[in-house]
Short mmCIF file of C-alpha atoms and ligand atoms in Angstrom, two decimals:
data_model
loop_
_atom_site.label_atom_id
_atom_site.label_comp_id
_atom_site.label_asym_id
_atom_site.label_seq_id
_atom_site.Cartn_x
_atom_site.Cartn_y
_atom_site.Cartn_z
CA UNK A 344 3.99 16.00 -27.22
CA UNK A 345 3.09 12.40 -26.36
CA UNK A 346 2.76 11.39 -22.79
CA UNK A 347 5.38 9.22 -21.41
CA UNK A 348 4.02 6.20 -19.65
CA UNK A 349 5.35 6.08 -16.10
CA UNK A 350 4.68 3.65 -13.24
CA UNK A 351 5.68 4.12 -9.47
CA UNK A 352 5.67 1.52 -6.84
CA UNK A 353 5.56 3.71 -3.64
CA UNK A 354 6.74 1.04 -1.31
CA UNK A 355 7.14 1.20 2.69
CA UNK A 356 10.79 0.80 2.55
CA UNK A 357 11.82 1.27 -1.10
CA UNK A 358 10.39 3.01 -3.95
CA UNK A 359 10.83 2.34 -7.57
CA UNK A 360 10.14 4.27 -10.78
CA UNK A 361 9.85 2.76 -14.26
CA UNK A 362 8.85 3.86 -17.69
CA UNK A 363 7.93 2.29 -21.03
CA UNK A 364 10.30 2.77 -24.00
CA UNK A 365 9.21 3.04 -27.55
CA UNK A 366 8.88 -0.74 -28.02
CA UNK A 367 6.52 -1.06 -25.02
CA UNK A 368 8.90 -2.64 -22.63
CA UNK A 369 9.20 -1.58 -19.26
CA UNK A 370 12.41 -0.16 -17.71
CA UNK A 371 13.50 1.00 -14.23
CA UNK A 372 14.92 4.45 -14.13
CA UNK A 373 17.90 4.85 -11.76
CA UNK A 374 17.84 7.59 -9.34
CA UNK A 375 20.73 10.22 -9.36
CA UNK A 376 22.67 8.01 -6.97
CA UNK A 377 22.77 5.31 -9.72
CA UNK A 378 20.48 2.79 -7.81
CA UNK A 379 17.27 1.28 -8.94
CA UNK A 380 15.63 1.41 -5.62
CA UNK A 381 15.16 4.64 -3.61
CA UNK A 382 14.79 4.31 0.20
CA UNK A 383 11.62 5.62 1.07
CA UNK A 384 13.22 7.67 3.89
CA UNK A 385 12.90 11.66 4.16
CA UNK A 386 15.61 13.47 6.34
CA UNK A 387 14.53 17.04 7.50
CA UNK A 388 17.85 18.61 7.57
CA UNK A 389 17.10 21.94 8.87
CA UNK A 390 15.92 23.83 5.85
CA UNK A 391 16.46 21.04 3.34
CA UNK A 392 14.88 18.10 2.61
CA UNK A 393 16.58 14.96 1.50
CA UNK A 394 15.12 11.61 0.18
CA UNK A 395 16.57 8.35 -0.31
CA UNK A 396 19.84 6.66 0.35
CA UNK A 397 21.46 9.95 1.97
CA UNK A 398 18.54 10.34 4.14
CA UNK A 399 19.01 6.58 5.20
CA UNK A 400 22.56 7.40 6.18
CA UNK A 401 21.51 10.41 8.29
CA UNK A 402 19.02 8.20 10.20
CA UNK A 403 21.77 7.17 12.71
CA UNK A 404 23.14 10.65 13.16
CA UNK A 405 19.75 12.40 13.35
CA UNK A 406 17.14 9.95 14.09
CA UNK A 407 14.59 12.58 15.30
CA UNK A 408 14.74 14.41 11.94
CA UNK A 409 13.80 11.13 9.94
CA UNK A 410 10.42 9.83 8.79
CA UNK A 411 10.20 6.37 7.39
CA UNK A 412 7.62 3.78 7.00
CA UNK A 413 5.36 6.49 6.38
CA UNK A 414 3.04 4.42 3.75
CA UNK A 415 1.72 2.62 7.14
CA UNK A 416 0.41 5.91 8.29
CA UNK A 417 -1.39 6.93 5.03
CA UNK A 418 -5.17 7.33 5.73
CA UNK A 419 -4.38 8.88 9.18
CA UNK A 420 -4.52 12.48 9.90
CA UNK A 421 -0.75 12.95 10.68
CA UNK A 422 2.67 10.92 10.61
CA UNK A 423 2.92 9.40 14.05
CA UNK A 424 6.25 10.98 14.73
CA UNK A 425 6.55 14.83 15.17
CA UNK A 426 9.46 16.32 13.08
CA UNK A 427 10.89 19.61 14.24
CA UNK A 428 7.96 19.75 16.56
CA UNK A 429 5.50 19.65 13.72
CA UNK A 430 3.19 16.70 12.92
CA UNK A 431 3.00 16.57 9.10
CA UNK A 432 0.33 14.83 6.92
CA UNK A 433 1.58 11.45 5.91
CA UNK A 434 0.60 12.66 2.19
CA UNK A 435 3.22 15.60 2.63
CA UNK A 436 6.02 13.34 3.52
CA UNK A 437 5.22 10.61 0.57
CA UNK A 438 4.89 13.65 -1.87
CA UNK A 439 8.73 14.46 -1.01
CA UNK A 440 9.46 10.89 -2.04
CA UNK A 441 7.53 11.18 -5.09
CA UNK A 442 8.95 14.45 -5.95
CA UNK A 443 12.59 12.91 -5.65
CA UNK A 444 11.52 10.04 -8.08
CA UNK A 445 10.08 12.47 -10.43
CA UNK A 446 12.92 14.76 -10.32
CA UNK A 447 15.48 11.97 -10.86
CA UNK A 448 13.45 10.30 -13.69
CA UNK A 449 12.96 13.63 -15.36
CA UNK A 450 16.89 13.90 -16.13
CA UNK A 451 16.39 10.77 -18.10
CA UNK A 452 12.96 11.27 -19.51
CA UNK A 453 12.37 14.80 -19.77
CA UNK A 454 9.20 16.53 -18.14
CA UNK A 455 6.35 14.32 -17.43
CA UNK A 456 3.33 14.63 -15.26
CA UNK A 457 1.10 11.73 -15.56
CA UNK A 458 1.72 8.55 -13.68
CA UNK A 459 0.14 5.27 -12.43
CA UNK A 460 0.93 4.73 -8.68
CA UNK A 461 0.55 1.51 -6.93
CA UNK A 462 -0.95 0.54 -3.72
CA UNK A 463 -1.64 -2.63 -1.84
CA UNK A 464 -4.61 -4.45 -2.92
CA UNK A 465 -5.51 -4.59 0.82
CA UNK A 466 -5.38 -0.69 1.24
CA UNK A 467 -8.78 0.85 2.33
CA UNK A 468 -10.32 3.79 0.58
CA UNK A 469 -9.05 6.55 2.83
CA UNK A 470 -5.28 5.23 2.15
CA UNK A 471 -6.07 5.08 -1.41
CA UNK A 472 -7.29 8.77 -1.38
CA UNK A 473 -4.28 9.60 0.38
CA UNK A 474 -1.83 8.12 -2.28
CA UNK A 475 -3.65 10.01 -5.01
CA UNK A 476 -3.36 13.28 -2.98
CA UNK A 477 0.47 12.55 -2.26
CA UNK A 478 0.80 12.47 -5.92
CA UNK A 479 -1.06 15.72 -6.39
CA UNK A 480 1.30 17.48 -3.80
CA UNK A 481 4.28 16.24 -5.91
CA UNK A 482 3.14 17.94 -8.91
CA UNK A 483 1.97 14.69 -10.54
CA UNK A 484 -1.26 13.88 -12.25
CA UNK A 485 -2.03 10.27 -10.96
CA UNK A 486 -3.91 9.04 -13.90
CA UNK A 487 -4.80 5.92 -11.86
CA UNK A 488 -3.72 3.83 -9.06
CA UNK A 489 -3.40 0.18 -9.59
CA UNK A 490 -3.19 -2.68 -6.89
CA UNK A 491 0.44 -4.14 -6.61
CA UNK A 492 -0.37 -7.72 -7.19
CA UNK A 493 -2.26 -6.79 -10.41
CA UNK A 494 0.72 -4.82 -11.41
CA UNK A 495 2.68 -7.88 -10.81
CA UNK A 496 0.55 -9.98 -12.60
CA UNK A 497 0.83 -7.83 -15.56
CA UNK A 498 4.53 -7.92 -15.38
CA UNK A 499 4.15 -11.68 -15.48
CA UNK A 500 1.84 -11.37 -18.55
CA UNK A 501 4.63 -9.52 -20.18
CA UNK A 502 7.19 -12.05 -19.25
CA UNK A 503 4.98 -14.68 -20.93
CA UNK A 504 4.67 -12.60 -23.91
CA UNK A 505 0.87 -11.72 -23.47
CA UNK A 506 1.48 -8.08 -24.32
CA UNK A 507 4.16 -8.07 -27.06
CA UNK A 508 3.30 -7.50 -30.46
CA UNK A 509 3.68 -11.27 -31.57
CA UNK A 510 2.51 -12.73 -28.08
CA UNK A 511 -0.87 -14.35 -28.65
CA UNK A 512 -0.71 -16.64 -25.73
CA UNK A 513 -4.01 -16.98 -24.46
CA UNK A 514 -3.60 -19.81 -21.91
CA UNK A 515 -5.97 -19.09 -18.90
CA UNK A 516 -4.07 -19.06 -15.70
CA UNK A 517 -5.50 -18.65 -12.01
CA UNK A 518 -2.59 -16.90 -10.14
CA UNK A 519 -2.09 -16.62 -6.12
CA UNK A 520 0.02 -13.66 -5.86
CA UNK A 521 1.98 -13.62 -2.72
CA UNK A 522 3.59 -10.30 -2.07
CA UNK A 523 5.50 -9.57 0.96
CA UNK A 524 7.22 -6.19 0.99
CA UNK A 525 8.93 -3.91 3.45
CA UNK A 526 5.78 -3.02 5.36
CA UNK A 527 2.83 -4.77 3.89
CA UNK A 528 1.49 -8.23 2.89
CA UNK A 529 -0.94 -8.95 0.20
CA UNK A 530 -2.45 -12.34 -0.93
CA UNK A 531 -4.64 -12.01 -4.15
CA UNK A 532 -6.13 -14.52 -6.40
CA UNK A 533 -6.29 -13.42 -10.06
CA UNK A 534 -7.54 -15.00 -13.14
CA UNK A 535 -5.37 -13.96 -16.34
CA UNK A 536 -5.20 -14.79 -19.88
CA UNK A 537 -3.70 -12.79 -22.79
CA UNK A 538 -5.92 -9.74 -22.35
CA UNK A 539 -7.74 -9.88 -19.06
CA UNK A 540 -6.24 -9.47 -15.53
CA UNK A 541 -9.31 -10.10 -13.01
CA UNK A 542 -8.75 -10.04 -9.35
CA UNK A 543 -11.15 -12.70 -7.85
CA UNK A 544 -10.33 -11.93 -4.14
CA UNK A 545 -7.85 -10.44 -2.03
CA UNK A 546 -6.72 -10.24 1.52
CA UNK A 547 -3.81 -8.82 3.47
CA UNK A 548 -2.21 -7.24 6.46
CA UNK A 549 -1.03 -3.70 6.11
CA UNK A 550 0.91 -3.94 9.27
CA UNK A 551 3.20 -6.97 8.24
CA UNK A 552 6.40 -6.82 6.22
CA UNK A 553 10.16 -7.00 6.25
CA UNK A 554 10.49 -4.45 8.91
CA UNK A 555 8.66 -7.02 11.33
CA UNK A 556 11.32 -9.36 10.71
CA UNK A 557 13.98 -6.55 11.18
CA UNK A 558 12.59 -5.92 14.46
CA UNK A 559 12.86 -9.41 15.67
CA UNK A 560 16.45 -9.51 14.85
CA UNK A 561 16.86 -5.91 16.52
CA UNK A 562 15.20 -7.23 19.55
CA UNK A 563 17.58 -10.42 19.75
CA UNK A 564 20.58 -8.21 19.23
CA UNK A 565 19.55 -5.87 21.87
CA UNK A 566 19.01 -8.53 24.47
CA UNK A 567 22.55 -10.02 23.71
CA UNK A 568 23.86 -6.44 24.33
CA UNK A 569 22.18 -5.82 27.46
CA UNK A 570 23.23 -9.28 28.83
CA UNK A 571 27.00 -8.29 28.42
CA UNK A 572 26.55 -4.55 29.23
CA UNK A 573 24.81 -4.06 32.57
CA UNK A 574 21.34 -4.24 31.44
CA UNK A 575 21.82 -1.24 28.91
CA UNK A 576 19.27 -1.37 26.30
CA UNK A 577 20.29 0.36 23.00
CA UNK A 578 16.71 0.55 21.86
CA UNK A 579 15.90 3.33 24.50
CA UNK A 580 18.23 5.65 22.43
CA UNK A 581 16.98 6.70 18.86
CA UNK A 582 20.37 6.47 17.35
CA UNK A 583 21.05 3.04 18.89
CA UNK A 584 17.54 1.87 17.66
CA UNK A 585 18.29 2.97 14.13
CA UNK A 586 21.61 1.16 14.14
CA UNK A 587 20.16 -1.98 15.56
CA UNK A 588 17.71 -2.02 12.82
CA UNK A 589 20.29 -1.27 10.07
CA UNK A 590 22.42 -4.30 11.28
CA UNK A 591 19.27 -6.46 11.63
CA UNK A 592 18.29 -5.74 8.00
CA UNK A 593 21.77 -6.61 7.02
CA UNK A 594 21.90 -9.99 8.82
CA UNK A 595 18.46 -10.87 7.48
CA UNK A 596 19.42 -10.41 3.99
CA UNK A 597 22.71 -12.46 4.64
CA UNK A 598 20.60 -15.17 6.15
CA UNK A 599 18.72 -15.30 2.76
CA UNK A 600 21.99 -16.41 1.14
CA UNK A 601 23.83 -18.23 4.03
CA UNK A 602 23.09 -20.19 7.08
CA UNK A 603 24.72 -17.91 9.68
CA UNK A 604 25.34 -14.28 10.02
CA UNK A 605 27.56 -12.47 12.73
CA UNK A 606 26.57 -9.20 13.68
CA UNK A 607 29.16 -6.74 15.50
CA UNK A 608 27.07 -4.23 17.30
CA UNK A 609 28.74 -1.13 19.18
CA UNK A 610 26.67 1.18 21.27
CA UNK A 611 28.24 3.71 23.87
CA UNK A 612 31.58 2.33 23.62
CA UNK A 613 30.70 -1.06 24.17
CA UNK A 614 30.69 -3.98 21.46
CA UNK A 615 28.97 -7.28 21.19
CA UNK A 616 29.53 -9.95 18.56
CA UNK A 617 26.16 -11.79 18.11
CA UNK A 618 26.07 -14.95 15.84
CA UNK A 619 22.56 -15.91 14.38
CA UNK A 620 21.70 -18.92 12.55
CA UNK A 621 18.89 -19.16 9.92
CA UNK A 622 17.31 -21.70 12.09
CA UNK A 623 17.20 -19.32 14.91
CA UNK A 624 15.92 -16.34 12.75
CA UNK A 625 13.18 -18.57 11.43
CA UNK A 626 12.11 -19.68 14.92
CA UNK A 627 11.96 -16.11 16.15
CA UNK A 628 9.73 -15.10 13.21
CA UNK A 629 7.58 -18.23 12.88
CA UNK A 630 4.41 -16.36 14.10
CA UNK A 631 4.83 -13.53 11.40
CA UNK A 632 5.41 -16.23 8.76
CA UNK A 633 2.22 -17.87 10.14
CA UNK A 634 0.22 -14.75 9.67
CA UNK A 635 0.89 -14.90 5.87
CA UNK A 636 -0.06 -18.54 6.02
CA UNK A 637 -3.40 -17.99 7.79
CA UNK A 638 -4.15 -15.04 5.37
CA UNK A 639 -3.61 -17.46 2.19
CA UNK A 640 -5.56 -20.21 3.82
CA UNK A 641 -8.34 -17.93 4.52
CA UNK A 642 -8.17 -16.26 1.04
CA UNK A 643 -8.68 -19.61 -0.74
CA UNK A 644 -11.38 -20.91 1.68
CA UNK A 645 -13.24 -17.64 1.22
CA UNK A 646 -12.97 -17.84 -2.50
CA UNK A 647 -14.26 -21.56 -2.23
CA UNK A 648 -11.11 -22.70 -4.32
CA UNK A 649 -8.51 -25.49 -3.37
CA UNK A 650 -4.98 -25.44 -4.39
CA UNK A 651 -5.71 -27.88 -7.23
CA UNK A 652 -7.68 -24.69 -8.69
CA UNK A 653 -4.65 -22.56 -8.66
CA UNK A 654 -2.42 -22.92 -11.56
CA UNK A 655 0.56 -20.90 -10.37
CA UNK A 656 1.84 -19.22 -7.08
CA UNK A 657 3.64 -16.19 -7.85
CA UNK A 658 6.15 -14.75 -5.21
CA UNK A 659 6.76 -11.01 -5.39
CA UNK A 660 8.20 -8.35 -2.85
CA UNK A 661 11.83 -8.19 -1.67
CA UNK A 662 10.84 -10.35 1.49
CA UNK A 663 9.59 -13.09 -0.50
CA UNK A 664 13.28 -14.02 -0.86
CA UNK A 665 13.52 -15.36 2.47
CA UNK A 666 13.80 -19.11 2.06
CA UNK A 667 11.14 -19.69 4.99
CA UNK A 668 8.73 -17.92 2.70
CA UNK A 669 9.40 -20.07 -0.17
CA UNK A 670 9.47 -23.42 2.04
CA UNK A 671 6.30 -22.52 3.63
CA UNK A 672 4.38 -21.83 0.59
CA UNK A 673 5.52 -24.81 -1.27
CA UNK A 674 4.49 -26.98 1.76
CA UNK A 675 1.25 -25.40 1.94
CA UNK A 676 0.40 -25.40 -1.72
CA UNK A 677 2.29 -28.74 -2.94
CA UNK A 678 3.83 -26.76 -5.78
CA UNK A 679 7.12 -25.07 -6.47
CA UNK A 680 6.60 -21.13 -6.25
CA UNK A 681 7.34 -19.04 -9.20
CA UNK A 682 9.98 -16.63 -8.30
CA UNK A 683 10.79 -15.66 -11.94
CA UNK A 684 9.71 -11.96 -11.63
CA UNK A 685 12.21 -9.43 -10.23
CA UNK A 686 10.95 -8.92 -6.64
CA UNK A 687 12.03 -5.40 -6.68
CA UNK A 688 11.02 -4.10 -10.04
CA UNK A 689 7.86 -6.27 -11.21
CA UNK A 690 5.31 -3.98 -9.55
CA UNK A 691 6.68 -0.61 -11.03
CA UNK A 692 7.16 -2.32 -14.38
CA UNK A 693 3.40 -3.45 -14.39
CA UNK A 694 2.27 -0.15 -13.41
CA UNK A 695 4.31 1.45 -16.25
CA UNK A 696 2.63 -0.86 -18.69
CA UNK A 697 -0.67 -0.27 -17.21
CA UNK A 698 0.20 3.52 -17.54
CA UNK A 699 0.87 2.98 -21.21
CA UNK A 700 -2.60 1.24 -21.49
CA UNK A 701 -4.43 4.12 -19.67
CA UNK A 702 -2.81 6.55 -22.14
CA UNK A 703 -3.45 4.97 -25.10
CA UNK A 704 -7.05 4.25 -24.25
CA UNK A 705 -7.49 7.69 -23.37
CA UNK A 706 -5.99 8.63 -26.94
CA UNK A 707 -8.83 6.66 -28.38
CA UNK A 708 -6.89 3.26 -29.10
CA UNK A 709 -8.89 0.00 -28.39
CA UNK A 710 -7.78 -1.35 -25.02
CA UNK A 711 -5.29 -4.16 -25.39
CA UNK A 712 -6.10 -5.44 -22.03
CA UNK A 713 -8.68 -5.13 -19.31
CA UNK A 714 -8.01 -5.25 -15.72
CA UNK A 715 -10.67 -5.83 -13.18
CA UNK A 716 -10.16 -5.46 -9.33
CA UNK A 717 -12.32 -6.18 -6.35
CA UNK A 718 -12.70 -4.14 -3.33
CA UNK A 719 -10.81 -5.40 -0.27
CA UNK A 720 -13.42 -4.41 2.67
CA UNK A 721 -16.97 -4.30 3.19
CA UNK A 722 -18.48 -1.14 2.66
CA UNK A 723 -21.29 -0.32 5.22
CA UNK A 724 -23.34 2.16 7.01
CA UNK A 725 -23.81 2.35 10.86
CA UNK A 726 -27.37 2.58 11.86
CA UNK A 727 -29.33 1.48 14.93
CA UNK A 728 -31.15 -1.96 14.94
CA UNK A 729 -34.78 -0.96 15.52
CA UNK A 730 -35.51 -4.00 17.81
CA UNK A 731 -32.41 -4.01 19.89
CA UNK A 732 -31.29 -0.33 19.71
CA UNK A 733 -27.63 -1.43 19.18
CA UNK A 734 -25.38 -0.09 16.64
CA UNK A 735 -25.53 -2.04 13.57
CA UNK A 736 -23.29 -2.16 10.54
CA UNK A 737 -25.26 -2.61 7.42
CA UNK A 738 -23.10 -4.09 4.67
CA UNK A 739 -23.92 -2.58 1.26
CA UNK A 740 -21.05 -3.68 -0.89
CA UNK A 741 -19.34 -6.86 0.39
CA UNK A 742 -15.59 -7.30 0.13
CA UNK A 743 -14.36 -8.99 -3.01
CA UNK A 744 -17.04 -7.64 -5.33
CA UNK A 745 -15.86 -6.80 -8.71
CA UNK A 746 -15.36 -3.27 -9.39
CA UNK A 747 -16.69 -1.14 -10.35
CA UNK A 748 -19.78 -1.54 -8.02
CA UNK A 749 -22.47 0.16 -6.74
CA UNK A 750 -25.31 -0.02 -4.33
CA UNK A 751 -28.31 2.14 -3.54
CA UNK A 752 -29.55 2.43 -0.04
CA UNK A 753 -32.82 3.93 1.09
CA UNK A 754 -33.29 5.97 3.98
CA UNK A 755 -36.22 7.99 5.40
CA UNK A 756 -36.44 11.35 6.97
CA UNK A 757 -37.41 11.17 10.66
CA UNK A 758 -38.99 14.63 11.03
CA UNK A 759 -41.02 16.87 8.71
CA UNK A 760 -39.09 19.81 7.13
CA UNK A 761 -35.83 17.84 7.86
CA UNK A 762 -32.85 19.86 6.11
CA UNK A 763 -30.51 16.98 5.59
CA UNK A 764 -29.86 13.26 6.20
CA UNK A 765 -26.43 12.02 7.60
CA UNK A 766 -25.30 8.47 7.11
CA UNK A 767 -21.88 7.18 8.75
CA UNK A 768 -19.96 5.18 6.23
CA UNK A 769 -17.50 2.56 7.07
CA UNK A 770 -15.18 -0.02 5.68
CA UNK A 771 -14.49 -3.49 7.21
CA UNK A 772 -15.48 -4.12 11.02
CA UNK A 773 -17.94 -6.82 12.66
CA UNK A 774 -21.66 -6.63 12.44
CA UNK A 775 -21.75 -4.03 15.14
CA UNK A 776 -19.27 -1.96 13.42
CA UNK A 777 -16.50 -2.62 15.69
CA UNK A 778 -12.79 -2.29 14.27
CA UNK A 779 -14.38 -0.73 11.22
CA UNK A 780 -12.46 2.21 9.42
CA UNK A 781 -14.62 5.50 9.51
CA UNK A 782 -14.67 6.94 5.99
CA UNK A 783 -16.84 9.73 7.16
CA UNK A 784 -20.20 11.21 7.00
CA UNK A 785 -22.28 10.96 3.78
CA UNK A 786 -24.40 14.10 4.20
CA UNK A 787 -27.31 14.77 1.86
CA UNK A 788 -28.21 18.43 2.21
CA UNK A 789 -30.43 21.11 1.25
CA UNK A 790 -33.45 18.92 1.17
CA UNK A 791 -36.64 20.74 -0.25
CA UNK A 792 -38.75 22.69 2.48
CA UNK A 793 -42.07 21.16 3.42
CA UNK A 794 -40.78 17.20 3.07
CA UNK A 795 -42.99 15.28 5.37
CA UNK A 796 -41.54 12.91 7.88
CA UNK A 797 -40.84 9.56 6.39
CA UNK A 798 -39.86 11.02 3.01
CA UNK A 799 -37.55 8.49 1.06
CA UNK A 800 -33.96 9.46 0.28
CA UNK A 801 -31.90 7.38 -1.97
CA UNK A 802 -28.05 7.31 -1.52
CA UNK A 803 -25.96 5.43 -4.35
CA UNK A 804 -22.40 4.46 -3.14
CA UNK A 805 -20.02 3.64 -5.91
CA UNK A 806 -16.54 2.14 -5.86
CA UNK A 807 -14.65 3.21 -8.98
CA UNK A 808 -12.26 0.54 -10.44
CA UNK A 809 -9.53 2.18 -8.47
CA UNK A 810 -11.50 1.36 -5.19
CA UNK A 811 -12.25 5.06 -4.70
CA UNK A 812 -15.61 5.91 -3.33
CA UNK A 813 -18.14 8.46 -4.51
CA UNK A 814 -21.87 8.93 -3.44
CA UNK A 815 -24.88 10.39 -5.23
CA UNK A 816 -28.22 11.18 -3.65
CA UNK A 817 -31.92 11.29 -4.98
CA UNK A 818 -35.38 11.95 -3.67
CA UNK A 819 -37.36 9.26 -5.49
CA UNK A 820 -40.68 11.11 -5.07
CA UNK A 821 -39.43 14.16 -6.92
CA UNK A 822 -37.06 12.39 -9.05
CA UNK A 823 -34.57 15.24 -8.06
CA UNK A 824 -30.93 14.73 -7.35
CA UNK A 825 -30.05 16.06 -3.97
CA UNK A 826 -26.86 17.79 -2.98
CA UNK A 827 -24.41 15.14 -1.24
CA UNK A 828 -20.80 14.78 -0.17
CA UNK A 829 -18.57 12.81 2.07
CA UNK A 830 -17.13 14.75 5.06
CA UNK A 831 -14.15 12.47 5.76
CA UNK A 832 -13.19 11.33 9.07
CA UNK A 833 -9.46 11.54 8.27
CA UNK A 834 -7.07 12.69 5.32
CA UNK A 835 -6.93 16.00 3.59
CA UNK A 836 -9.90 18.15 2.55
CA UNK A 837 -9.89 20.08 -0.77
CA UNK A 838 -8.94 23.00 1.29
CA UNK A 839 -5.92 21.65 2.99
CA UNK A 840 -4.71 19.95 -0.06
CA UNK A 841 -4.80 23.31 -1.93
CA UNK A 842 -3.08 25.11 0.96
CA UNK A 843 -0.38 22.53 1.31
CA UNK A 844 0.10 22.47 -2.45
CA UNK A 845 0.82 26.27 -2.44
CA UNK A 846 3.12 25.98 0.52
CA UNK A 847 5.08 23.24 -1.14
CA UNK A 848 5.20 25.09 -4.52
CA UNK A 849 6.64 28.14 -2.84
CA UNK A 850 9.10 25.73 -1.25
CA UNK A 851 10.06 28.00 1.27
CA UNK A 852 11.81 27.50 4.40
CA UNK A 853 11.84 23.86 5.90
CA UNK A 854 10.00 22.85 2.69
CA UNK A 855 12.80 23.05 0.00
CA UNK A 856 13.90 19.73 -1.62
CA UNK A 857 17.48 19.44 -2.19
P1 AMP B 297 9.78 -4.43 -1.40
O1 AMP B 297 8.85 -3.37 -0.65
O2 AMP B 297 9.21 -5.30 -2.08
O3 AMP B 297 10.93 -3.42 -2.03
O4 AMP B 297 10.58 -5.21 -0.40
C1 AMP B 297 11.52 -4.61 0.63
C2 AMP B 297 11.61 -5.62 1.68
O5 AMP B 297 12.35 -6.67 1.25
C3 AMP B 297 12.39 -5.10 2.80
O6 AMP B 297 12.33 -5.44 4.08
C4 AMP B 297 14.07 -5.75 2.76
O7 AMP B 297 14.60 -5.93 3.86
C5 AMP B 297 13.46 -7.07 2.01
N1 AMP B 297 14.41 -7.80 1.40
C6 AMP B 297 14.93 -7.32 0.41
N2 AMP B 297 15.96 -8.19 -0.25
C7 AMP B 297 15.87 -9.33 0.72
C8 AMP B 297 16.45 -10.50 0.80
N3 AMP B 297 17.44 -10.83 0.05
N4 AMP B 297 16.21 -11.46 1.97
C9 AMP B 297 15.47 -10.90 2.86
N5 AMP B 297 14.68 -9.61 2.64
C10 AMP B 297 14.94 -9.11 1.75
#
């Protein structure tokens, strides 16, 4: 049996699954409800788990039993909200969404296991690992993860005919991909031609997306409601908040098409009718839009490029449909943005094409295209400054380094007969390590007995093409490899992953998927 090429865009608000047909063309696979987009929402309905549109419908009636926007918590130990009194790991909740996508797609494609899953370019290493682990929990083999803007660029390449049998276009383009989705914002500079998809630099904000725009409208509606109804705040009631957010998202979409929307909002028997103009909406969200603008400006400055160096500005992500986005980027860049890609499907399509390439290279075919990523955060180790005694973040692999990348750091043992060396590894943060994400401790253990103080230990940190980190240690004096591993600060250990896997496979009690 030949492997099917399947790509999944696991989004904050919506997820999409696509596959390649026998001609190598990507197609979105509709879910059992007949929709191309599956809401990334999970409803824990007693002993049954419901995912997607039906879960979203239940959000108002049973808000406490709903998990949504879980992508924002990937890399954390648990999802922020307790469900049935239990704090679940975000990987587990995401695995339900992946399992639903897989199950629905199986009806069309037959059994498949191998997939490529997309992640925001700005996702740090723990969030990448969590995404792979969620795939494993859903019974999938994640053959690779690919950055969302890279997947979008591949879709763009297909549209240009780069990857079709006849498509021999070799024009070099420097793209700026502006990707504003439901929960995350990414801006990535890429150089592409017929066969190369190279990221040059990336920047972003994983706490900025369409749901923040929704929230502003929801606040506006809530205030209008409070003014009319004795100060009663519908946001204080979980069902009221869900309904506000639902109405807000609806109004936001209307305001992409029209100058005005009118929301009728009912809560506790009281009703308000609130008109909102596009101009009002743009004024109440100007700071959010500005954050994307700053990110784009910083990205270009960091890469030492001007707008004249960018040949195309590619808009992707559902939220890029907002007219304010298109106007802002046009004003900023002096060029008309390219909105020709399907904002919802482009990322999943690019992932499916990439899955096809990974599978055919694994089968021994000459690679048709090459993809190069950069790391989105500095990789550093925390240590002490010998002179000042203060904490210091020693950057080993600076952000925007082409991957794969490695760095060998040298350490010395402090005492004679020291059994192990422990190094704290972080991503991002400032020179003192403030605001850094703790990856964990790199532990070099079982050092040979009798090592004198001051013995050298070399640790090589390596980012793979997918932004995942591995370590290897060596004792240069002896030429021997040392036993080393990363003890992670967050996320699933191999042990917890195994035990959740067993629990999910048994699918007993509250864990059965309807
Ligand atoms: P994505 O993660 O790319 O699927 O984007 C989902 C986000 O796009 C959600 O926040 C949607 O509310 C938003 N979105 C989709 N269509 C529109 C539209 N026509 N106008 C404004 N936002 C939209």
